[in-house]
mmCIF file of C-alpha atoms in Angstrom:
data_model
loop_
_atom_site.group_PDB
_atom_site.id
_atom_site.type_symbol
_atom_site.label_atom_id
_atom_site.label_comp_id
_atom_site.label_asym_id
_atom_site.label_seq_id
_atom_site.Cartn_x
_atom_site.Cartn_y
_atom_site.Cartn_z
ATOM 1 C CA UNK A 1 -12.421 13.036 -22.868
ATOM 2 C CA UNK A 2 -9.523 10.802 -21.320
ATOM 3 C CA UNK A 3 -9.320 9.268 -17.932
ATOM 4 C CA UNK A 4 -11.219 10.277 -14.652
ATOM 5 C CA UNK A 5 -9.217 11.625 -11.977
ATOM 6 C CA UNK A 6 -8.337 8.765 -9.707
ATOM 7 C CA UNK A 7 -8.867 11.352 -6.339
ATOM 8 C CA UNK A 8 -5.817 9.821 -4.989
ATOM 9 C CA UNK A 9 -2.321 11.959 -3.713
ATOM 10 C CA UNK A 10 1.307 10.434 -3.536
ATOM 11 C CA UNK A 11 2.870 9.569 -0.003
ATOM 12 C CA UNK A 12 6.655 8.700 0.669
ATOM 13 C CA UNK A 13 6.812 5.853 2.461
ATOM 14 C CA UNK A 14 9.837 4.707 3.981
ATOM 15 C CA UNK A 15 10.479 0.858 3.881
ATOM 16 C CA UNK A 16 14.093 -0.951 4.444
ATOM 17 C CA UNK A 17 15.183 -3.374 1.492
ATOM 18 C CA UNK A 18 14.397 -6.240 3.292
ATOM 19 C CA UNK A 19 10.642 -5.094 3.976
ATOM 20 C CA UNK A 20 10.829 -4.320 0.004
ATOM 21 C CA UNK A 21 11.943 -7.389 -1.464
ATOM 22 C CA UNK A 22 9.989 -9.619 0.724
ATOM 23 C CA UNK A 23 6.601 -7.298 -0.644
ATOM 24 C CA UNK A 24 7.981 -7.814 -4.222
ATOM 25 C CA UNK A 25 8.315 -11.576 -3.960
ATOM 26 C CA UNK A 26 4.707 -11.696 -2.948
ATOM 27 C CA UNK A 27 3.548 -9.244 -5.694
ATOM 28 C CA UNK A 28 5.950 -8.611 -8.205
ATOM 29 C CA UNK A 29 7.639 -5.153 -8.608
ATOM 30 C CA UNK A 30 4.819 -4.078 -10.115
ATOM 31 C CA UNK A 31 2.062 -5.114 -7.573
ATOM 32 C CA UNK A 32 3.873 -2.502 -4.622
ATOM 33 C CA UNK A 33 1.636 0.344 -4.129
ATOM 34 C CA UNK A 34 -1.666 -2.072 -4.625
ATOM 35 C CA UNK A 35 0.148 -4.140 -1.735
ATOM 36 C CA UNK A 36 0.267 -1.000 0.408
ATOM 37 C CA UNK A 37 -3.232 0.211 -0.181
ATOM 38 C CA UNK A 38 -4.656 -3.292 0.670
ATOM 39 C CA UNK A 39 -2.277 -2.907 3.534
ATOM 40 C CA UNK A 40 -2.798 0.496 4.992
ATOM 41 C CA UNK A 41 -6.973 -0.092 4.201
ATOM 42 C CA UNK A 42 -6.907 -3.677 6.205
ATOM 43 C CA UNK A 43 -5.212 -2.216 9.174
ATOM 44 C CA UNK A 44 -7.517 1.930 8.957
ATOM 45 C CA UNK A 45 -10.673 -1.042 9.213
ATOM 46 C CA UNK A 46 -9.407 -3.286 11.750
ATOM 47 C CA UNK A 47 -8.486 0.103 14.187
ATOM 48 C CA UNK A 48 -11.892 1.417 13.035
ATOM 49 C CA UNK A 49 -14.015 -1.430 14.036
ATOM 50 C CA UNK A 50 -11.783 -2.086 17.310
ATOM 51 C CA UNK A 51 -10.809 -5.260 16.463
#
């Protein structure tokens, strides 16, 4: 059975250790890539709706 594909691919993204550490004291170390998702979908809706 297992898990259902998650339809998802993986993307370098290039961020300088200060952009890093200031993500990971939000989030944790663990809470990166959600971070950038929320971040990337935000900013794909705000250009999409013109605001």
């Amino acid at each position: 059975m297992g898990r259902p594909a998650l339809d998802v691919s993986p993307t370098v993204v290039r961020l300088t250790t200060d952009q890093r550490a200031r993500i990971e004291a939000l989030v944790g170390k663990r809470g990166l890539a959600g971070f950038i998702r929320a971040a990337v979908e935000a900013e794909l809706e705000r250009r999409e709706t013109g605001k």
